[in-house]
Coordinates of N, CA and C in Angstrom, one line a residue:
Chain H
D1 N 115.7 114.8 80.3 CA 114.4 115.6 79.3 C 113.8 116.5 80.4
A2 N 113.3 117.5 79.4 CA 112.5 118.3 80.1 C 110.9 117.9 80.6
M3 N 110.4 118.7 81.6 CA 110.0 117.6 82.4 C 109.1 118.4 83.4
V4 N 107.9 117.8 84.2 CA 107.2 118.6 85.7 C 107.2 117.7 86.6
I5 N 107.8 117.8 87.7 CA 108.2 117.1 88.8 C 107.4 117.6 89.7
Q6 N 106.7 116.6 90.6 CA 105.7 116.7 91.8 C 106.4 116.0 92.9
N7 N 106.7 116.9 94.1 CA 106.9 116.2 95.4 C 105.7 116.7 96.3
P8 N 106.0 116.2 97.2 CA 106.1 114.5 97.2 C 105.0 113.6 96.7
R9 N 105.4 112.4 96.3 CA 104.4 112.1 95.4 C 103.0 111.1 96.2
Y10 N 103.2 111.0 97.5 CA 102.5 110.6 98.5 C 102.3 111.6 99.9
Q11 N 101.5 112.2 100.4 CA 101.7 112.7 101.4 C 100.4 112.4 102.3
V12 N 100.7 112.1 103.8 CA 100.2 112.0 104.9 C 99.9 112.6 105.7
T13 N 98.6 113.4 105.9 CA 98.7 114.7 107.0 C 97.4 114.2 108.0
Q14 N 97.7 114.7 109.1 CA 96.2 114.7 109.9 C 95.3 115.9 109.4
F15 N 94.0 115.8 110.0 CA 92.9 116.4 109.8 C 93.5 118.2 110.4
G16 N 93.5 119.1 110.0 CA 94.1 120.6 110.0 C 95.6 121.0 110.1
K17 N 96.3 120.0 109.9 CA 97.6 119.8 109.9 C 97.8 120.5 108.6
P18 N 98.7 122.1 108.3 CA 99.0 122.3 106.8 C 100.1 121.6 106.3
V19 N 99.6 121.3 105.1 CA 100.4 120.6 103.8 C 100.9 121.8 102.9
T20 N 102.2 121.4 102.4 CA 102.5 122.1 101.3 C 103.3 120.8 99.9
L21 N 102.5 121.4 98.7 CA 103.0 120.3 97.7 C 103.7 121.2 96.5
S22 N 104.8 120.6 96.0 CA 105.6 121.5 95.4 C 105.7 121.2 93.7
C23 N 105.7 121.8 93.3 CA 105.9 121.6 91.5 C 106.7 122.0 90.9
S24 N 108.0 121.5 90.0 CA 108.7 122.1 89.6 C 108.9 121.7 88.0
Q25 N 109.5 122.8 87.2 CA 109.6 122.1 85.5 C 110.7 122.8 85.4
T26 N 110.8 121.7 84.1 CA 112.2 122.2 83.2 C 111.8 122.8 81.8
L27 N 110.8 123.0 81.6 CA 110.2 123.6 80.2 C 110.2 125.1 80.1
N28 N 110.4 125.8 80.9 CA 110.4 127.0 80.9 C 109.1 127.9 80.5
H29 N 108.0 126.7 80.8 CA 106.8 127.3 80.3 C 106.3 128.2 81.1
N30 N 105.5 129.1 81.0 CA 104.9 130.3 81.4 C 103.8 130.3 82.2
V31 N 103.0 129.0 82.2 CA 101.8 128.7 82.8 C 102.0 127.4 83.5
M32 N 101.3 127.9 84.7 CA 101.4 126.5 85.9 C 100.2 126.4 86.2
Y33 N 99.7 125.4 86.3 CA 98.4 124.9 86.6 C 98.0 123.9 88.0
W34 N 97.2 124.3 88.9 CA 97.2 123.1 89.9 C 95.6 122.8 90.1
Y35 N 95.4 121.1 89.6 CA 94.2 120.5 89.8 C 94.4 119.9 90.6
Q36 N 93.1 119.5 91.3 CA 92.4 118.8 92.3 C 91.7 117.5 91.6
Q37 N 92.0 116.0 91.8 CA 91.2 115.2 91.1 C 90.8 114.1 92.2
K38 N 89.6 113.9 92.3 CA 89.2 113.1 93.2 C 88.7 111.4 92.9
S39 N 88.7 110.5 93.3 CA 88.5 109.4 92.7 C 87.2 109.4 91.8
S40 N 87.5 108.8 90.3 CA 85.9 109.0 89.5 C 85.5 110.2 89.0
Q41 N 86.5 111.2 89.5 CA 85.7 112.6 88.7 C 86.9 113.6 88.2
A42 N 86.5 114.0 87.4 CA 87.4 115.2 86.3 C 88.3 115.8 87.4
P43 N 89.6 116.1 86.6 CA 90.7 116.9 87.6 C 89.5 118.1 87.5
K44 N 89.9 119.0 88.5 CA 89.1 120.1 88.6 C 90.6 121.3 88.9
L45 N 90.2 122.1 88.3 CA 91.4 123.3 88.2 C 91.1 124.3 89.2
L46 N 92.2 124.4 90.2 CA 91.9 125.3 91.3 C 92.4 126.8 91.0
F47 N 93.8 126.7 90.3 CA 94.1 128.3 90.3 C 95.3 127.9 89.2
H48 N 95.7 128.9 88.3 CA 97.0 129.1 87.3 C 97.7 130.2 87.5
Y49 N 98.7 130.2 86.9 CA 99.9 131.5 87.3 C 100.3 131.9 85.6
Y50 N 100.1 132.6 85.5 CA 100.7 132.9 83.8 C 102.1 133.8 84.6
D51 N 103.1 133.3 84.3 CA 103.9 134.1 85.1 C 103.7 134.1 86.3
K52 N 103.9 135.4 87.0 CA 103.4 135.7 88.2 C 102.1 136.4 88.3
D53 N 101.2 136.2 87.4 CA 100.1 136.8 87.4 C 99.0 135.7 87.9
F54 N 98.3 135.4 89.2 CA 97.7 134.9 89.7 C 96.1 134.7 89.2
N55 N 95.6 133.5 89.0 CA 94.6 133.4 88.8 C 93.5 132.1 89.1
N56 N 92.6 132.7 90.3 CA 92.0 131.5 91.4 C 90.9 131.5 90.7
E57 N 90.6 130.3 90.6 CA 89.1 130.0 90.4 C 88.1 130.5 91.3
A58 N 86.8 130.8 90.5 CA 85.7 131.4 91.8 C 85.5 130.1 93.0
D59 N 85.7 129.5 92.8 CA 84.6 127.7 93.7 C 86.3 127.2 94.3
T60 N 87.5 127.9 94.2 CA 88.3 127.2 95.0 C 88.1 127.5 96.4
P61 N 88.3 126.6 97.2 CA 88.1 127.0 98.9 C 89.6 128.3 99.5
D62 N 89.1 129.2 100.2 CA 90.0 130.1 100.6 C 91.1 129.0 101.5
N63 N 90.9 128.0 101.9 CA 91.9 126.8 102.1 C 93.1 126.3 101.5
F64 N 93.3 127.0 100.2 CA 94.1 126.6 99.3 C 94.5 128.0 98.8
Q65 N 96.0 127.9 98.5 CA 96.8 129.1 98.5 C 97.9 128.3 97.5
S66 N 98.6 129.0 96.9 CA 99.6 128.9 95.9 C 100.7 130.0 95.7
R67 N 101.8 129.5 95.4 CA 102.9 130.5 95.6 C 103.5 129.9 94.1
R68 N 104.4 130.9 93.6 CA 105.1 131.0 92.1 C 106.4 132.0 92.4
P69 N 107.1 131.2 93.0 CA 108.3 132.3 93.6 C 109.6 132.5 92.4
N70 N 109.3 131.4 91.3 CA 110.0 131.9 89.8 C 109.1 131.1 89.3
T71 N 109.8 131.2 88.0 CA 109.3 130.4 86.2 C 109.3 128.9 86.9
S72 N 110.2 128.7 87.4 CA 110.4 127.3 87.7 C 109.5 126.3 88.7
F73 N 109.5 127.3 89.9 CA 108.1 126.3 91.0 C 107.1 126.8 91.1
C74 N 106.2 126.4 91.8 CA 105.0 126.5 92.1 C 104.7 125.8 93.4
F75 N 103.9 126.2 94.2 CA 103.8 125.4 95.5 C 102.1 125.3 95.5
L76 N 101.8 124.7 96.0 CA 100.2 124.5 96.5 C 100.2 124.0 98.1
D77 N 99.9 124.9 98.9 CA 99.7 125.1 100.0 C 98.4 124.6 100.5
I78 N 97.7 124.1 101.4 CA 96.6 123.3 102.3 C 96.8 123.7 103.4
R79 N 96.1 124.9 104.0 CA 96.2 125.3 105.2 C 95.7 125.0 106.4
S80 N 94.3 123.9 106.2 CA 93.7 123.3 107.2 C 93.3 122.1 106.3
P81 N 93.8 121.2 106.4 CA 93.0 119.9 105.1 C 92.1 119.4 106.1
G82 N 90.7 119.1 105.2 CA 89.7 118.4 105.8 C 90.0 117.1 105.0
L83 N 89.1 116.3 105.4 CA 89.0 114.8 104.9 C 88.4 115.0 103.6
G84 N 87.7 116.2 103.2 CA 87.4 116.1 101.7 C 88.4 116.7 101.0
D85 N 89.5 117.1 101.6 CA 90.9 117.6 101.0 C 91.5 116.4 100.4
A86 N 91.2 115.3 101.0 CA 92.0 114.0 100.1 C 91.7 113.8 98.6
A87 N 93.1 113.8 97.8 CA 92.9 113.6 96.5 C 94.0 113.7 96.1
M88 N 94.0 113.3 94.4 CA 95.6 113.4 93.7 C 95.6 115.0 93.5
Y89 N 96.7 115.5 93.3 CA 96.8 116.7 93.2 C 97.7 116.9 91.8
L90 N 97.5 117.5 90.9 CA 98.0 117.4 89.7 C 98.5 118.8 89.3
C91 N 99.9 118.7 89.1 CA 100.8 120.3 88.2 C 100.6 119.7 86.8
A92 N 100.2 121.2 86.5 CA 100.5 121.3 84.7 C 101.3 122.1 84.4
T93 N 101.6 122.4 83.4 CA 102.4 123.7 82.5 C 101.8 123.7 81.4
S94 N 101.9 124.9 80.4 CA 102.1 125.2 79.1 C 102.7 126.7 78.9
R95 N 103.0 126.4 77.5 CA 103.3 127.9 76.8 C 102.0 128.7 76.5
P96 N 102.0 129.7 76.7 CA 101.1 130.9 76.1 C 100.7 130.6 74.4
A97 N 99.6 130.6 74.3 CA 99.6 131.0 72.5 C 98.5 132.1 72.5
A98 N 98.8 132.7 71.3 CA 97.9 133.7 71.1 C 96.1 133.5 71.7
S99 N 95.7 132.2 71.2 CA 94.5 131.7 71.2 C 94.2 131.4 72.4
G100 N 95.5 131.3 73.5 CA 95.0 130.9 74.7 C 95.4 129.2 75.2
A101 N 95.5 128.9 74.0 CA 95.5 127.4 73.5 C 96.9 127.1 73.5
N102 N 97.0 125.3 74.2 CA 98.5 125.0 74.1 C 98.2 123.7 74.8
V103 N 99.3 122.8 74.4 CA 99.1 121.2 75.3 C 99.2 121.6 76.7
L104 N 99.0 121.0 77.4 CA 99.3 120.8 79.2 C 100.1 119.5 79.2
T105 N 101.4 119.7 79.7 CA 102.4 119.0 80.4 C 102.2 118.7 81.8
F106 N 101.5 117.2 82.1 CA 101.3 117.1 83.4 C 102.7 116.6 84.4
G107 N 103.0 116.5 85.5 CA 103.5 115.7 86.4 C 102.6 114.6 86.8
A108 N 103.3 114.2 87.9 CA 102.7 112.4 88.1 C 101.7 112.8 89.3
G109 N 101.7 113.4 89.9 CA 100.4 113.9 90.7 C 101.3 113.7 92.2
S110 N 100.5 114.1 93.0 CA 100.6 114.2 94.7 C 99.6 113.8 95.4
R111 N 99.8 112.9 95.7 CA 98.1 111.9 96.6 C 98.3 112.5 97.8
L112 N 97.7 113.1 98.4 CA 97.1 113.3 99.6 C 96.1 112.8 100.5
T113 N 96.4 111.9 101.7 CA 95.4 111.0 102.4 C 95.8 112.3 103.3
V114 N 94.3 112.3 104.2 CA 94.2 113.0 105.3 C 93.1 111.9 106.6
L115 N 94.1 111.6 107.5 CA 93.8 111.3 109.0 C 93.0 111.6 109.3
Chain X
A1 N 77.2 127.1 82.7 CA 78.4 126.4 83.2 C 79.4 125.9 81.9
Q2 N 80.5 125.9 81.6 CA 80.8 125.4 81.1 C 81.2 123.8 81.6
S3 N 80.8 122.9 80.4 CA 81.2 121.6 81.1 C 81.8 120.4 79.8
V4 N 82.0 119.3 80.3 CA 82.3 118.2 79.3 C 81.9 117.0 79.8
S5 N 81.3 116.3 79.0 CA 80.8 115.1 79.2 C 81.6 114.1 78.6
Q6 N 81.5 112.6 79.3 CA 82.0 111.9 78.9 C 81.3 110.5 79.2
H7 N 80.4 109.7 77.8 CA 79.1 109.1 78.5 C 79.9 107.5 78.7
N8 N 80.4 107.3 78.7 CA 81.6 106.2 79.0 C 82.3 106.0 79.8
H9 N 81.6 105.4 81.6 CA 82.4 105.5 82.5 C 83.8 104.6 82.3
H10 N 83.3 103.2 82.1 CA 83.9 101.8 82.2 C 83.8 101.1 80.5
V11 N 84.9 100.8 80.1 CA 84.7 100.0 78.8 C 85.2 98.9 78.7
I12 N 85.0 98.0 78.6 CA 85.9 96.5 78.5 C 85.6 96.1 77.0
L13 N 86.8 95.8 76.6 CA 86.9 95.2 74.9 C 87.9 94.1 74.9
S14 N 87.6 93.0 73.8 CA 88.7 92.7 73.5 C 89.7 92.9 72.6
E15 N 90.7 92.4 72.5 CA 91.6 93.0 71.5 C 91.5 93.0 70.3
A16 N 91.6 93.7 69.4 CA 91.0 94.1 67.9 C 90.0 94.5 67.9
A17 N 89.2 95.0 68.9 CA 87.6 95.4 68.8 C 87.9 96.9 68.5
S18 N 86.6 97.6 68.0 CA 86.7 98.9 67.5 C 86.5 99.7 68.7
L19 N 86.8 101.0 68.8 CA 86.9 101.3 69.9 C 85.7 102.9 69.5
E20 N 85.2 103.5 70.3 CA 84.5 105.1 70.1 C 84.0 104.9 71.2
L21 N 84.7 106.3 71.8 CA 84.5 106.9 73.4 C 84.0 108.2 73.1
G22 N 82.9 108.4 73.7 CA 82.2 110.0 73.5 C 82.8 110.9 74.4
C23 N 82.5 112.3 73.7 CA 82.9 113.5 74.7 C 82.2 114.4 73.5
N24 N 81.1 115.2 74.7 CA 80.2 116.5 74.4 C 80.8 117.5 75.4
Y25 N 80.7 118.4 74.6 CA 81.1 119.9 75.4 C 79.8 120.8 75.6
S26 N 80.0 121.8 76.5 CA 79.0 122.6 76.2 C 79.5 123.8 75.6
Y27 N 78.4 124.4 74.8 CA 78.4 125.8 73.8 C 78.8 126.7 74.7
G28 N 80.6 127.4 74.3 CA 81.0 128.5 74.5 C 81.9 129.4 73.4
G29 N 80.9 129.1 72.1 CA 82.0 129.8 71.0 C 83.5 129.1 70.9
T30 N 84.2 129.3 70.5 CA 85.8 128.7 69.7 C 86.1 128.0 71.1
V31 N 86.4 126.8 70.4 CA 87.4 125.8 71.6 C 88.1 125.0 70.8
N32 N 89.4 124.7 71.7 CA 90.1 123.8 71.1 C 89.9 122.6 72.1
L33 N 90.4 121.2 71.4 CA 90.0 119.8 72.1 C 91.1 119.1 72.3
F34 N 91.2 118.5 73.3 CA 91.9 117.5 73.5 C 91.7 116.1 73.9
W35 N 92.0 115.2 73.6 CA 92.0 113.8 74.2 C 93.6 113.4 75.2
Y36 N 93.8 113.0 76.5 CA 94.6 112.8 77.2 C 94.5 111.3 77.9
V37 N 95.4 110.7 78.0 CA 95.6 109.3 78.0 C 96.3 109.0 79.6
Q38 N 96.1 108.4 80.5 CA 96.9 108.2 81.7 C 96.7 106.6 81.8
Y39 N 98.0 106.1 81.5 CA 98.1 104.8 81.5 C 98.7 104.4 83.1
P40 N 98.4 103.0 83.5 CA 98.4 102.8 84.9 C 99.8 103.0 85.3
G41 N 100.1 103.9 86.4 CA 100.7 104.3 87.1 C 101.7 105.1 86.8
Q42 N 101.2 105.6 85.3 CA 101.8 107.0 84.7 C 100.9 108.0 84.9
H43 N 101.8 109.6 84.3 CA 100.7 110.2 84.6 C 100.3 111.0 83.1
L44 N 99.4 112.1 83.0 CA 98.6 112.4 82.0 C 99.2 112.4 80.8
Q45 N 99.1 112.1 79.4 CA 99.8 112.8 78.3 C 98.7 112.9 77.6
L46 N 99.5 113.5 76.3 CA 98.2 114.1 75.2 C 98.0 113.0 74.7
L47 N 97.2 112.7 73.8 CA 96.9 111.7 72.7 C 96.7 112.4 71.5
L48 N 95.8 113.3 71.5 CA 95.6 114.0 70.4 C 95.1 115.6 70.5
K49 N 94.8 116.3 69.8 CA 94.3 117.7 69.6 C 93.8 118.2 68.4
Y50 N 92.9 119.3 68.9 CA 92.3 119.7 67.6 C 91.9 121.5 67.9
F51 N 92.9 122.2 67.2 CA 92.5 123.4 67.3 C 91.7 124.2 66.2
S52 N 91.9 123.8 64.9 CA 91.7 123.9 64.2 C 91.7 123.4 62.6
G53 N 91.1 123.5 61.6 CA 91.2 122.8 60.1 C 90.5 121.5 60.3
D54 N 91.3 120.7 59.7 CA 90.4 119.4 59.2 C 90.0 118.8 60.8
P55 N 88.5 118.6 60.9 CA 88.1 118.0 61.9 C 88.4 116.6 62.2
L56 N 88.8 116.1 61.5 CA 89.3 114.7 61.7 C 90.9 114.8 62.0
V57 N 91.3 114.5 63.3 CA 92.6 114.8 64.0 C 93.0 113.3 64.4
K58 N 94.5 113.1 64.0 CA 94.9 112.1 64.3 C 96.1 112.0 65.5
G59 N 96.4 111.2 66.5 CA 97.2 111.2 67.5 C 98.1 110.1 67.1
I60 N 98.7 109.9 68.6 CA 99.5 108.8 68.7 C 98.9 107.6 68.8
K61 N 99.3 106.2 68.5 CA 99.1 104.9 68.8 C 97.8 104.7 68.0
G62 N 97.5 105.2 66.8 CA 96.2 104.9 65.7 C 94.8 105.0 66.1
F63 N 95.3 106.6 67.1 CA 93.9 106.9 67.7 C 93.7 108.4 66.5
E64 N 92.2 108.4 67.0 CA 91.6 109.5 65.8 C 90.6 110.2 66.5
A65 N 90.3 111.0 66.2 CA 88.9 112.2 66.9 C 88.2 113.1 66.0
E66 N 87.0 113.2 65.9 CA 86.6 113.7 65.0 C 85.6 115.2 65.8
F67 N 85.9 116.0 65.4 CA 85.2 117.3 65.9 C 83.8 117.6 65.2
I68 N 82.9 117.3 65.7 CA 81.4 117.7 64.9 C 80.9 119.2 65.9
K69 N 81.2 119.7 65.0 CA 80.5 121.7 65.5 C 79.3 121.5 66.2
S70 N 78.6 121.0 64.6 CA 77.2 120.8 65.0 C 76.4 120.3 66.6
K71 N 77.6 119.3 66.8 CA 76.8 118.5 68.1 C 77.6 118.6 69.2
F72 N 78.8 119.7 69.4 CA 79.0 120.0 69.9 C 79.9 118.6 71.0
S73 N 80.8 117.8 69.6 CA 81.3 116.3 70.1 C 82.7 116.4 69.6
F74 N 83.7 115.6 70.3 CA 84.8 115.4 70.1 C 85.1 113.4 70.4
N75 N 84.6 113.0 69.6 CA 84.8 111.4 69.6 C 86.3 110.9 69.6
L76 N 86.6 110.2 70.5 CA 87.7 109.4 70.3 C 87.5 108.0 69.5
R77 N 88.4 107.6 68.7 CA 88.3 106.2 68.2 C 89.5 105.5 67.7
K78 N 89.3 104.2 67.6 CA 90.4 103.4 67.3 C 90.3 102.2 66.5
P79 N 90.3 101.9 65.7 CA 89.8 100.6 64.5 C 90.2 99.4 65.6
S80 N 91.1 99.1 65.9 CA 91.5 97.9 66.5 C 92.4 97.9 67.8
V81 N 91.7 97.6 68.9 CA 92.8 98.3 70.1 C 93.7 96.9 70.6
Q82 N 94.3 97.4 71.5 CA 95.4 96.6 71.9 C 95.5 96.6 73.4
W83 N 96.0 95.1 73.7 CA 96.0 95.2 75.4 C 96.8 96.5 76.2
S84 N 97.7 97.0 75.3 CA 98.2 98.3 75.8 C 97.5 99.5 75.7
D85 N 96.5 99.3 75.1 CA 95.6 100.5 75.3 C 95.0 100.5 76.6
T86 N 95.0 99.5 77.6 CA 94.3 99.8 78.8 C 95.3 101.0 79.7
A87 N 93.9 101.8 79.9 CA 94.3 103.0 80.7 C 92.6 104.0 80.9
E88 N 92.8 105.1 81.4 CA 92.3 105.9 81.3 C 92.4 107.2 80.5
Y89 N 91.2 107.3 79.7 CA 90.9 108.7 78.8 C 90.0 109.9 79.4
F90 N 90.8 111.1 79.2 CA 90.1 112.1 79.6 C 89.7 113.1 78.0
C91 N 88.7 113.2 78.1 CA 88.7 114.6 77.1 C 88.7 116.0 77.4
A92 N 89.0 116.8 76.9 CA 89.2 118.3 77.5 C 89.0 119.2 76.7
V93 N 88.4 120.3 77.2 CA 88.3 121.4 76.3 C 88.9 122.8 77.1
N94 N 89.5 123.8 76.2 CA 90.0 124.9 76.4 C 89.1 125.7 75.4
Y95 N 88.1 126.9 76.2 CA 87.4 127.9 75.3 C 88.6 128.6 75.0
G96 N 88.3 129.3 73.8 CA 89.3 130.6 73.0 C 89.8 131.5 73.9
A97 N 90.7 132.0 74.4 CA 91.5 132.9 74.4 C 91.4 133.0 75.8
T98 N 91.4 131.5 76.4 CA 91.4 131.6 78.1 C 92.6 130.3 78.5
Y99 N 93.3 130.2 79.4 CA 94.0 129.7 79.9 C 93.2 128.8 80.9
K100 N 92.2 128.3 80.5 CA 91.1 127.6 81.3 C 90.9 126.0 80.4
Y101 N 91.3 125.0 80.9 CA 91.0 123.5 80.5 C 89.9 122.9 81.4
I102 N 89.0 122.4 80.9 CA 87.9 121.7 81.4 C 87.8 120.1 81.1
F103 N 87.9 119.4 82.3 CA 87.8 117.9 81.8 C 86.7 117.3 81.9
G104 N 86.7 116.2 81.1 CA 85.4 115.3 81.2 C 86.0 114.3 82.7
T105 N 85.1 113.5 83.5 CA 85.0 112.6 84.2 C 86.5 111.3 83.8
G106 N 86.6 111.3 82.4 CA 87.4 110.2 82.5 C 86.5 108.8 82.0
T107 N 87.2 108.1 81.4 CA 86.6 106.5 80.7 C 87.7 105.9 81.2
R108 N 87.3 104.6 81.7 CA 88.6 103.7 82.1 C 88.1 102.4 81.0
L109 N 89.4 102.6 80.5 CA 89.4 101.4 79.3 C 90.1 99.9 79.6
K110 N 89.6 98.4 79.5 CA 90.3 97.8 80.1 C 90.1 97.0 78.5
V111 N 91.4 96.4 78.3 CA 91.1 95.6 76.8 C 92.1 94.4 77.3
L112 N 91.0 93.4 77.0 CA 91.0 91.9 77.1 C 91.7 91.1 76.3
A113 N 93.1 90.7 76.8 CA 94.0 89.8 75.8 C 93.3 88.8 75.4

């Protein structure tokens, strides 16, 4: 089945130690998103790619970076994780539409713990 | 700023009870509306969507939602819930011509058998 796969599902890191989370998709969707979801909060958009065009949300900290080497893969790099970065990180994809709207397909998420 | 509000954070119902979950969004012109569901241990998946046309939309598993433009609302309903509906429900809004989707904080629904 076509899907969105995130690795690792669980990541434990130390304060300040860089972390990379990965997302791959077999849907051939043009748009890929990274969301941060903390407990009892709404998923918060960090950034998205439309093909290779990167779109950063204004309030996304510089500590968060992303790479999309090809259509299938997208990475989230957290350069120096702080305790406040502990969260579930969700990758999602969508096809483009003229109106910009389409259904998001989510991965299972990567839960980051910072010690 | 664009925002989405879900009024009920935790809802507990008995099986066969009726469900209505509220969702309001801030004004921002043309909107596309979604409800996503996350069953325990699973990823977020689409329950239903509204892009245009009939404001009453039907989704999977007997869920429906009504878009009321004048109230900036997109409430989710189900006439008779089942134990298997226990999950977290998220309302999401896409403001037209963007790729940005804004989510509400979610409602945890627990259905007692």
